[in-house]
Amino acid sequence: MRSAFLFALFCYNLSMIISYFGKQFFKVQYGDTVVAFNPISKDSKTGKSSRFGADIVLQSANHPDYNGLEMVSHGEREPFKITGPGDYEIGGLFVKGISDPSMRDGKAYINTIYTLSIDNIAIGFLGALSNEKLSSEAREAMGDLDIVFVPLGDNGTVSSSTAYKLAVSLEPKLIIPMDFSEAELKTFLKEGGQEKTDKLDKLTIKRKDLEGKQGEIVVLAS
């Protein structure tokens, strides 16, 4: 792990940049540090894979839409791979993985919900969620969250309406939908009282930018 990794985590004048590559594939960058979530595999039948280098990669479920770990190895950049529940520390970054049984395409999977904090911004990534309610144990383990990534009704995940209610119940400042069709997104936005919203190419944010926000929906373009 490069020395710049730990340095970047504590450079508070930097912004966190979130980019979206479709399905549940996200890149979160803070300085030179790159964290990838659920990269799309070349074997995915519904998503398009993309390649970049990451320091850490998180996989929620062992499914081709989410398990393309090889897609975030590039040049000398070989990521630390996290593929299931547990507590992890990588270069000063703490990641918690929380087990959550899931169904996708009629098959049972172990979905892992992830929480981590970057620049004092607490992130919750719900992954391949199919249960309409989170267990009290999962909620307690997740703690207070600033940003929640939530899937919308695709291939067995929870409905858009339920997804919104679930996300809001976690009381985040920002909600980022993922794994959605345009119809599902429209329903989700309607639930949140946002009939229409522009899709951002990327989200650039600092801790201070979250002040005064509560349950605001941010949609990223893939």
Tab-separated table of C-alpha atoms in Angstrom:
chain	number	residue	atom	x	y	z
A	1	MET	CA	0.000	0.000	0.000
A	2	ARG	CA	1.505	3.296	-1.030
A	3	SER	CA	2.541	5.874	1.583
A	4	ALA	CA	0.231	8.364	-0.165
A	5	PHE	CA	-2.708	6.170	0.873
A	6	LEU	CA	-2.518	7.011	4.586
A	7	PHE	CA	-1.533	10.607	3.831
A	8	ALA	CA	-4.578	11.159	1.616
A	9	LEU	CA	-6.983	9.932	4.256
A	10	PHE	CA	-6.066	12.770	6.566
A	11	CYS	CA	-5.677	15.664	4.116
A	12	TYR	CA	-8.849	17.471	5.114
A	13	ASN	CA	-8.576	20.123	2.376
A	14	LEU	CA	-9.345	17.464	-0.232
A	15	SER	CA	-12.753	16.537	-1.615
A	16	MET	CA	-14.210	13.074	-1.968
A	17	ILE	CA	-15.174	12.256	-5.563
A	18	ILE	CA	-17.796	9.590	-6.333
A	19	SER	CA	-18.171	8.223	-9.883
A	20	TYR	CA	-20.684	5.659	-11.169
A	21	PHE	CA	-20.125	2.929	-13.770
A	22	GLY	CA	-23.546	1.272	-13.798
A	23	LYS	CA	-25.204	-1.529	-11.782
A	24	GLN	CA	-23.572	-1.130	-8.330
A	25	PHE	CA	-20.096	-0.248	-9.576
A	26	PHE	CA	-18.748	2.914	-7.922
A	27	LYS	CA	-15.375	4.569	-7.597
A	28	VAL	CA	-14.785	6.668	-4.484
A	29	GLN	CA	-11.590	8.717	-4.618
A	30	TYR	CA	-9.999	10.828	-1.907
A	31	GLY	CA	-6.653	12.242	-2.912
A	32	ASP	CA	-4.626	9.328	-4.274
A	33	THR	CA	-6.793	6.784	-2.465
A	34	VAL	CA	-9.315	4.857	-4.568
A	35	VAL	CA	-12.002	2.545	-3.179
A	36	ALA	CA	-14.081	0.491	-5.646
A	37	PHE	CA	-17.496	-0.976	-4.877
A	38	ASN	CA	-18.965	-4.014	-6.684
A	39	PRO	CA	-17.053	-3.852	-9.982
A	40	ILE	CA	-18.924	-5.388	-12.910
A	41	SER	CA	-17.389	-8.616	-14.224
A	42	LYS	CA	-16.760	-9.326	-17.897
A	43	ASP	CA	-19.227	-12.210	-17.416
A	44	SER	CA	-22.119	-9.907	-16.505
A	45	LYS	CA	-25.088	-10.269	-18.851
A	46	THR	CA	-26.628	-6.906	-17.977
A	47	GLY	CA	-23.760	-4.563	-17.092
A	48	LYS	CA	-20.781	-3.094	-18.912
A	49	SER	CA	-17.392	-3.570	-17.292
A	50	SER	CA	-14.889	-0.736	-16.853
A	51	ARG	CA	-11.262	-0.810	-15.725
A	52	PHE	CA	-9.237	1.411	-13.383
A	53	GLY	CA	-6.783	0.951	-10.533
A	54	ALA	CA	-7.990	0.851	-6.905
A	55	ASP	CA	-6.380	0.523	-3.472
A	56	ILE	CA	-9.358	-1.301	-1.946
A	57	VAL	CA	-12.217	-3.179	-3.611
A	58	LEU	CA	-15.412	-4.245	-1.847
A	59	GLN	CA	-17.618	-7.054	-3.187
A	60	SER	CA	-21.132	-7.426	-1.767
A	61	ALA	CA	-22.100	-10.703	-3.469
A	62	ASN	CA	-20.347	-13.324	-5.595
A	63	HIS	CA	-22.381	-12.550	-8.715
A	64	PRO	CA	-21.053	-11.469	-12.154
A	65	ASP	CA	-22.720	-8.072	-11.770
A	66	TYR	CA	-20.628	-7.409	-8.651
A	67	ASN	CA	-17.546	-9.673	-8.565
A	68	GLY	CA	-15.280	-8.233	-11.270
A	69	LEU	CA	-12.374	-7.742	-8.870
A	70	GLU	CA	-9.886	-8.075	-11.714
A	71	MET	CA	-11.307	-4.902	-13.273
A	72	VAL	CA	-9.735	-2.687	-10.590
A	73	SER	CA	-6.196	-4.041	-10.846
A	74	HIS	CA	-4.174	-1.832	-13.151
A	75	GLY	CA	-0.415	-1.611	-13.643
A	76	GLU	CA	1.276	-1.747	-10.252
A	77	ARG	CA	-2.016	-1.022	-8.478
A	78	GLU	CA	-3.280	-4.235	-6.883
A	79	PRO	CA	-6.200	-3.628	-4.493
A	80	PHE	CA	-6.822	-5.096	-1.072
A	81	LYS	CA	-9.858	-7.325	-1.677
A	82	ILE	CA	-12.781	-7.513	0.762
A	83	THR	CA	-15.432	-10.040	-0.225
A	84	GLY	CA	-17.479	-10.729	2.885
A	85	PRO	CA	-18.473	-9.884	6.461
A	86	GLY	CA	-15.905	-8.840	9.052
A	87	ASP	CA	-13.896	-5.909	10.384
A	88	TYR	CA	-10.972	-4.686	8.314
A	89	GLU	CA	-8.270	-2.028	8.672
A	90	ILE	CA	-6.267	-1.033	5.615
A	91	GLY	CA	-3.795	1.819	5.894
A	92	GLY	CA	-5.848	3.613	8.545
A	93	LEU	CA	-9.186	3.058	6.795
A	94	PHE	CA	-11.704	0.964	8.756
A	95	VAL	CA	-14.273	-1.124	6.888
A	96	LYS	CA	-17.085	-3.153	8.428
A	97	GLY	CA	-18.871	-5.871	6.471
A	98	ILE	CA	-22.289	-6.969	7.726
A	99	SER	CA	-23.886	-10.249	6.574
A	100	ASP	CA	-27.347	-10.003	4.991
A	101	PRO	CA	-28.936	-13.049	3.246
A	102	SER	CA	-30.187	-12.147	-0.221
A	103	MET	CA	-31.972	-13.555	-3.277
A	104	ARG	CA	-31.022	-12.656	-6.837
A	105	ASP	CA	-32.221	-14.263	-10.073
A	106	GLY	CA	-33.978	-16.877	-7.933
A	107	LYS	CA	-30.726	-17.916	-6.203
A	108	ALA	CA	-29.646	-17.418	-2.599
A	109	TYR	CA	-26.597	-15.253	-1.931
A	110	ILE	CA	-24.826	-13.848	1.069
A	111	ASN	CA	-25.010	-10.096	0.592
A	112	THR	CA	-22.524	-7.998	2.541
A	113	ILE	CA	-23.503	-4.495	3.614
A	114	TYR	CA	-20.434	-2.281	4.010
A	115	THR	CA	-19.793	0.774	6.148
A	116	LEU	CA	-16.674	2.929	6.170
A	117	SER	CA	-15.676	6.516	6.844
A	118	ILE	CA	-13.616	8.701	4.502
A	119	ASP	CA	-12.764	12.276	5.496
A	120	ASN	CA	-15.170	11.887	8.432
A	121	ILE	CA	-18.016	11.084	6.018
A	122	ALA	CA	-19.749	7.841	7.029
A	123	ILE	CA	-20.768	5.700	4.050
A	124	GLY	CA	-23.249	2.826	4.020
A	125	PHE	CA	-23.360	0.566	0.944
A	126	LEU	CA	-26.377	-1.782	0.986
A	127	GLY	CA	-25.237	-3.941	-1.930
A	128	ALA	CA	-27.470	-6.681	-3.373
A	129	LEU	CA	-30.208	-6.107	-0.840
A	130	SER	CA	-33.409	-8.139	-1.184
A	131	ASN	CA	-34.899	-7.951	2.325
A	132	GLU	CA	-37.449	-5.216	2.886
A	133	LYS	CA	-36.257	-4.700	6.445
A	134	LEU	CA	-32.841	-4.659	8.039
A	135	SER	CA	-32.318	-6.614	11.217
A	136	SER	CA	-31.819	-4.681	14.436
A	137	GLU	CA	-28.312	-6.168	14.572
A	138	ALA	CA	-27.488	-4.801	11.109
A	139	ARG	CA	-28.856	-1.363	11.937
A	140	GLU	CA	-26.848	-1.205	15.139
A	141	ALA	CA	-23.686	-2.323	13.339
A	142	MET	CA	-24.136	0.331	10.639
A	143	GLY	CA	-24.336	3.214	13.100
A	144	ASP	CA	-24.928	6.802	11.960
A	145	LEU	CA	-24.510	7.293	8.212
A	146	ASP	CA	-24.021	10.375	6.049
A	147	ILE	CA	-24.333	8.744	2.618
A	148	VAL	CA	-26.331	5.607	1.770
A	149	PHE	CA	-26.096	3.707	-1.513
A	150	VAL	CA	-29.341	1.800	-2.104
A	151	PRO	CA	-30.414	-0.597	-4.931
A	152	LEU	CA	-33.762	-0.104	-6.676
A	153	GLY	CA	-35.776	-3.163	-7.590
A	154	ASP	CA	-33.498	-4.712	-10.204
A	155	ASN	CA	-33.321	-8.517	-10.468
A	156	GLY	CA	-34.815	-9.320	-7.098
A	157	THR	CA	-33.691	-6.364	-5.025
A	158	VAL	CA	-36.295	-4.431	-3.038
A	159	SER	CA	-38.894	-2.293	-4.826
A	160	SER	CA	-38.179	1.394	-5.435
A	161	SER	CA	-40.845	2.437	-2.935
A	162	THR	CA	-39.499	0.118	-0.237
A	163	ALA	CA	-35.916	1.105	-1.053
A	164	TYR	CA	-36.698	4.755	-0.422
A	165	LYS	CA	-38.411	4.062	2.899
A	166	LEU	CA	-35.529	1.847	3.979
A	167	ALA	CA	-32.895	4.423	2.995
A	168	VAL	CA	-34.730	7.255	4.770
A	169	SER	CA	-35.090	5.147	7.924
A	170	LEU	CA	-31.278	5.145	8.191
A	171	GLU	CA	-31.437	8.970	8.409
A	172	PRO	CA	-28.586	9.760	5.988
A	173	LYS	CA	-27.851	13.190	4.652
A	174	LEU	CA	-27.547	11.927	1.060
A	175	ILE	CA	-29.120	8.930	-0.702
A	176	ILE	CA	-27.529	7.582	-3.883
A	177	PRO	CA	-29.674	5.088	-5.875
A	178	MET	CA	-28.048	2.307	-7.913
A	179	ASP	CA	-28.904	-0.752	-10.001
A	180	PHE	CA	-32.026	0.894	-11.418
A	181	SER	CA	-34.091	1.221	-14.569
A	182	GLU	CA	-35.425	4.626	-15.548
A	183	ALA	CA	-38.945	3.567	-14.474
A	184	GLU	CA	-37.666	2.488	-11.054
A	185	LEU	CA	-35.723	5.715	-10.672
A	186	LYS	CA	-38.837	7.751	-11.489
A	187	THR	CA	-40.802	5.933	-8.760
A	188	PHE	CA	-37.961	6.397	-6.291
A	189	LEU	CA	-37.724	10.126	-6.951
A	190	LYS	CA	-41.494	10.484	-6.618
A	191	GLU	CA	-41.339	8.769	-3.220
A	192	GLY	CA	-38.722	11.326	-2.212
A	193	GLY	CA	-40.734	14.278	-3.481
A	194	GLN	CA	-38.260	14.923	-6.299
A	195	GLU	CA	-40.251	14.526	-9.503
A	196	LYS	CA	-37.147	15.204	-11.556
A	197	THR	CA	-33.459	15.572	-10.858
A	198	ASP	CA	-30.429	16.077	-13.061
A	199	LYS	CA	-27.917	13.257	-13.203
A	200	LEU	CA	-24.430	14.281	-12.149
A	201	ASP	CA	-21.343	13.059	-13.994
A	202	LYS	CA	-19.724	12.741	-10.570
A	203	LEU	CA	-20.300	13.902	-7.003
A	204	THR	CA	-17.560	16.041	-5.471
A	205	ILE	CA	-18.144	16.639	-1.784
A	206	LYS	CA	-16.562	17.647	1.515
A	207	ARG	CA	-17.834	17.141	5.036
A	208	LYS	CA	-19.000	20.749	5.285
A	209	ASP	CA	-21.185	20.294	2.173
A	210	LEU	CA	-23.411	17.879	4.103
A	211	GLU	CA	-24.459	20.448	6.684
A	212	GLY	CA	-28.223	21.009	6.695
A	213	LYS	CA	-28.982	18.118	4.354
A	214	GLN	CA	-31.369	15.303	5.274
A	215	GLY	CA	-32.356	12.476	2.924
A	216	GLU	CA	-31.455	14.379	-0.253
A	217	ILE	CA	-31.380	12.147	-3.341
A	218	VAL	CA	-28.357	12.423	-5.641
A	219	VAL	CA	-28.450	10.558	-8.969
A	220	LEU	CA	-25.193	9.830	-10.794
A	221	ALA	CA	-24.911	9.188	-14.525
A	222	SER	CA	-23.127	6.016	-15.622
